[in-house]
Coordinates of C-alpha atoms in Angstrom, one line a residue:
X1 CA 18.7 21.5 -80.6
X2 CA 17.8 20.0 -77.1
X3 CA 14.6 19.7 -76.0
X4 CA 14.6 22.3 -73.4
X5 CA 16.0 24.8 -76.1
X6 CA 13.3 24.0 -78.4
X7 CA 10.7 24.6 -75.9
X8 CA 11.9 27.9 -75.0
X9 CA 12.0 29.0 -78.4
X10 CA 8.8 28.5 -78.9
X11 CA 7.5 30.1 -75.6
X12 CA 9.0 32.6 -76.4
X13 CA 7.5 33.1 -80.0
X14 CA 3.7 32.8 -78.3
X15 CA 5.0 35.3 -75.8
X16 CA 5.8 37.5 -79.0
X17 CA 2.4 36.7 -80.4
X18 CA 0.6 37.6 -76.9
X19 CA 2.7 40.8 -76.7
X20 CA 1.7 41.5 -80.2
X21 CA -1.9 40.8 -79.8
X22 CA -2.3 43.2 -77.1
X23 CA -0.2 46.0 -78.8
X24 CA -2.6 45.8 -81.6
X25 CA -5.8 45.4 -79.5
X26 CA -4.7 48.4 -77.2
X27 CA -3.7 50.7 -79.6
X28 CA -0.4 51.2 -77.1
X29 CA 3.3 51.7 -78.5
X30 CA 4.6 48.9 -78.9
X31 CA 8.1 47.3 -80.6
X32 CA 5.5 45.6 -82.9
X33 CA 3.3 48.0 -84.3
X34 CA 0.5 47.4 -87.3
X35 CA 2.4 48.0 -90.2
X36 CA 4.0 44.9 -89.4
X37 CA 1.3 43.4 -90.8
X38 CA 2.0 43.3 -94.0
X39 CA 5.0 41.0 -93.4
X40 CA 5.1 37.8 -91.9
X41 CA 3.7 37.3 -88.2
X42 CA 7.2 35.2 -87.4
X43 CA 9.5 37.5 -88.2
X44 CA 8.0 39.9 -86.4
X45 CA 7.3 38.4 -83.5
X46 CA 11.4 36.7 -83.5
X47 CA 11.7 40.6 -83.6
X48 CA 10.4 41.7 -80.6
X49 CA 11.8 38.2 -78.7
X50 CA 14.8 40.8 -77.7
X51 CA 12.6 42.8 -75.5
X52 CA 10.4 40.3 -74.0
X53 CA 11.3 40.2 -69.9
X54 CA 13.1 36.6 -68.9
X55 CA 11.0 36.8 -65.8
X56 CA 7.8 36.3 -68.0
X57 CA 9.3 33.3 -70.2
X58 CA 11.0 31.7 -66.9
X59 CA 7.0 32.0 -65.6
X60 CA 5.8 30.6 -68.5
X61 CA 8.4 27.7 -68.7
X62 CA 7.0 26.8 -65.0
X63 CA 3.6 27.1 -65.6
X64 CA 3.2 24.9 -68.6
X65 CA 5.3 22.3 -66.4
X66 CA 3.1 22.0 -64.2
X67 CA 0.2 22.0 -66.2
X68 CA 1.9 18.8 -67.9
X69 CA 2.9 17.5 -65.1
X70 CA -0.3 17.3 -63.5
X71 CA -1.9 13.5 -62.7
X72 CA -4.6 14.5 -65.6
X73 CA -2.7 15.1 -68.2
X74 CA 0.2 12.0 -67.5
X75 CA -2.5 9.5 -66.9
X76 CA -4.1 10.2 -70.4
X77 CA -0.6 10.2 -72.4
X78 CA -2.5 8.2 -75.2
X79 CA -5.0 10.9 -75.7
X80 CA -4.6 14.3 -78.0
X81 CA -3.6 16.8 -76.5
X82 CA -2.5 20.6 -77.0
X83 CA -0.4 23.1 -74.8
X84 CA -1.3 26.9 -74.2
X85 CA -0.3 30.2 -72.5
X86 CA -1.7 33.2 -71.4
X87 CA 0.1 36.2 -70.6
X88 CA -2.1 38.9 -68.2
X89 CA -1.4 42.6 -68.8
X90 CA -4.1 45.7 -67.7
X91 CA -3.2 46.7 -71.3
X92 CA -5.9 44.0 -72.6
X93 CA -8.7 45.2 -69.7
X94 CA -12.0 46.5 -71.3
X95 CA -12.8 49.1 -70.9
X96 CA -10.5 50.7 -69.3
X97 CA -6.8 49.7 -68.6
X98 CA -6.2 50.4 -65.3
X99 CA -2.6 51.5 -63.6
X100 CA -0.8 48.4 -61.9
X101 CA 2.5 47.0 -61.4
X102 CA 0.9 43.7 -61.5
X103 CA 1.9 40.9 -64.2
X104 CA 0.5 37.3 -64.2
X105 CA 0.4 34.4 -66.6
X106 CA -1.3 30.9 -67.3
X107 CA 0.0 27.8 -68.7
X108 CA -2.1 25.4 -70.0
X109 CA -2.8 21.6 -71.5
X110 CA -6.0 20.3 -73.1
X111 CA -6.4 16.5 -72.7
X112 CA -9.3 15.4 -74.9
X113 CA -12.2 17.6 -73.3
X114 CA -10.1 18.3 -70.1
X115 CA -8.1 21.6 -69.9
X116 CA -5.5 21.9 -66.8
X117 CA -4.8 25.3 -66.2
X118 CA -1.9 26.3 -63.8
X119 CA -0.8 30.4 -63.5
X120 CA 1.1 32.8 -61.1
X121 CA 0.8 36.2 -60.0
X122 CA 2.5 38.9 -58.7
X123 CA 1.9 42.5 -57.5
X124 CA -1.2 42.8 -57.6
X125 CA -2.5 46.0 -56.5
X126 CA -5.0 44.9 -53.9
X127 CA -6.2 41.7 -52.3
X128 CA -8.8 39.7 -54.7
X129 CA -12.1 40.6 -54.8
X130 CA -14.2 39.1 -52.6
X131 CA -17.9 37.9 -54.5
X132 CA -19.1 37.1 -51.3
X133 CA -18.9 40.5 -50.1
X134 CA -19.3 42.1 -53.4
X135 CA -21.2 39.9 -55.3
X136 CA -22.3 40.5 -59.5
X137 CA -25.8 41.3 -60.3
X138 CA -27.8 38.7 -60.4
X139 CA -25.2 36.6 -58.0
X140 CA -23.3 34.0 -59.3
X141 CA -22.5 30.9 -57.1
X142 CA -20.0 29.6 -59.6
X143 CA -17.9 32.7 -59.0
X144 CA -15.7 31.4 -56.4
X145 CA -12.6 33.9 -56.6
X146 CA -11.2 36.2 -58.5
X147 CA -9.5 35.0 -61.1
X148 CA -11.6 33.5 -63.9
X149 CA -12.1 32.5 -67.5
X150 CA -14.1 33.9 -69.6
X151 CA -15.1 33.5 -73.4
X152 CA -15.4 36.5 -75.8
X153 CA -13.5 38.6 -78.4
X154 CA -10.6 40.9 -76.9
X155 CA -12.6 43.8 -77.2
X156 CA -15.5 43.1 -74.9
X157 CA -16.3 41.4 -72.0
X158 CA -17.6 38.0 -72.3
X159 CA -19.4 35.8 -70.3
X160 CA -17.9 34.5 -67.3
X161 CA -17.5 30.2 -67.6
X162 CA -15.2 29.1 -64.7
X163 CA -13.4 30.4 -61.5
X164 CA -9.5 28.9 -60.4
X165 CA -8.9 28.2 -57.4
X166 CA -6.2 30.9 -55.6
X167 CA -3.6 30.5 -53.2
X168 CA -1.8 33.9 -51.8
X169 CA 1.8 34.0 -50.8
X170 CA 2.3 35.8 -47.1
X171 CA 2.1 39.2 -48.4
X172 CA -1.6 38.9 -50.3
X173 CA -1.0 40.0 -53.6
X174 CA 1.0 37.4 -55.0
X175 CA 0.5 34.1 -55.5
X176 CA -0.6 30.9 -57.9
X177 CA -3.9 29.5 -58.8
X178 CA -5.0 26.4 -60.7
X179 CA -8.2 24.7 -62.1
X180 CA -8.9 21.4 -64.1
X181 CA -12.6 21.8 -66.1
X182 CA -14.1 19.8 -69.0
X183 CA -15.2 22.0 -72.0
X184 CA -18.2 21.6 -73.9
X185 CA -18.4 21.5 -77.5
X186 CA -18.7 25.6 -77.5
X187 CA -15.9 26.5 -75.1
X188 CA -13.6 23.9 -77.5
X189 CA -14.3 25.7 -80.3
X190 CA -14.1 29.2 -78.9
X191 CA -10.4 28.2 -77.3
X192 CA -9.5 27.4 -80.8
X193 CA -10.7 30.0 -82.4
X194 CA -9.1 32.0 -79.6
X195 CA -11.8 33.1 -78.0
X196 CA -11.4 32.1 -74.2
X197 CA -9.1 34.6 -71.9
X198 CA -8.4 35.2 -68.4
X199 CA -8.4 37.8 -66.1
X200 CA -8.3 39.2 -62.5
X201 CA -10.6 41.0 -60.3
X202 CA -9.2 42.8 -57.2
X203 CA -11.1 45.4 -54.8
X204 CA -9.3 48.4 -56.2
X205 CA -10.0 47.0 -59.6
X206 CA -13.2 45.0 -59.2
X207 CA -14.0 45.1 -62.8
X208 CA -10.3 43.6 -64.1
X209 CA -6.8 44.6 -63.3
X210 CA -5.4 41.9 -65.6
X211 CA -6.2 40.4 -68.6
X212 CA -4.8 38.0 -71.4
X213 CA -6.3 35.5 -74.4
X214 CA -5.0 31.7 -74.0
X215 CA -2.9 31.2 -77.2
X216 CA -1.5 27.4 -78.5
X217 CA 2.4 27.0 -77.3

């Protein structure tokens, strides 16, 4: 099987295990439900590949690409390294999922200590929030737009650790962001125990209007 096949394949099998997680997470219906449990993960997830949206994989496939393709990650070819996704749903927001149209995803490669992130957007239902207008409490220089990471379990909201940087396509609620950030000792171990997710603030959803866990590729 080529390589490109080979690599779709197995986006779309983390796509199934994203979809999955936030099905069971949510509590919403979902082809996947938590009986399946009780047989193997694969299967199910191969299961519900039918009814996962080519828009998302074709997303995913150009995210990751870039994330691999960035300077980074080709000039350290000798080093370990480890590809990831994210899919962002308002599903996975806590506490509260809100209503949106919006959709995003992240694709991303950890180099040694370095992870490259790279993700789109679309839809969104408002412009970002703007934390120098509305700041949190105490404020938070760091916090630099509105799409972060963050580290904590699915159900709760976990401290915030870094902030991508966004660029908007002409209409303001579309658009792709990247970031590049070493991880300490901690934020390495909570990505593998899968533990670090992402998600999006906007001003008619300033506490999240997406949100998804970074899963290995």
């Amino acid at each position: 099987m080529p390589f490109f096949k080979l690599r779709l394949r197995s986006l779309a099998i983390a796509l199934g295990t994203c979809l999955l997680l936030t099905g069971l997470h949510t509590g919403l219906p979902s082809t996947v439900t938590a009986t399946a449990l009780s047989t193997t993960p694969t299967t199910e997830i191969e299961r519900s590949q039918p009814f996962i949206r080519p828009s998302l994989l074709a997303d995913l496939q150009t995210t990751l690409s870039q994330a691999e393709s960035s300077p980074l990650a080709q000039a350290n070819v000798g080093e370990a390294r480890q590809t990831y996704i994210a899919i962002l749903k308002p599903q996975a927001v806590v506490p509260t999922a809100p209503e949106t149209a919006a959709r995003a995803v992240v694709g991303a490669v950890l180099v040694g200590d370095r992870l490259v992130i790279r993700a789109n957007f679309r839809d969104l239902s408002s412009g970002f929030r703007d934390y120098a207008k509305d700041p949190v409490s105490p404020p938070n220089p760091n916090i630099t737009s509105g799409f972060h990471l963050h580290r904590g379990n699915a159900n709760q909201n976990g401290p915030f650790q870094y902030a991508l940087a966004v660029t908007l396509d002409p209409s303001g609620i579309s658009g792709s962001a990247t970031g590049e950030l070493t991880l300490s000792p901690e934020q390495k171990q909570a990505l593998s125990d899968g533990l670090i997710y992402f998600d999006i603030h906007t001003t008619r959803n300033r506490g999240g209007e997406l949100r998804g866990v970074l899963i290995p590729s």
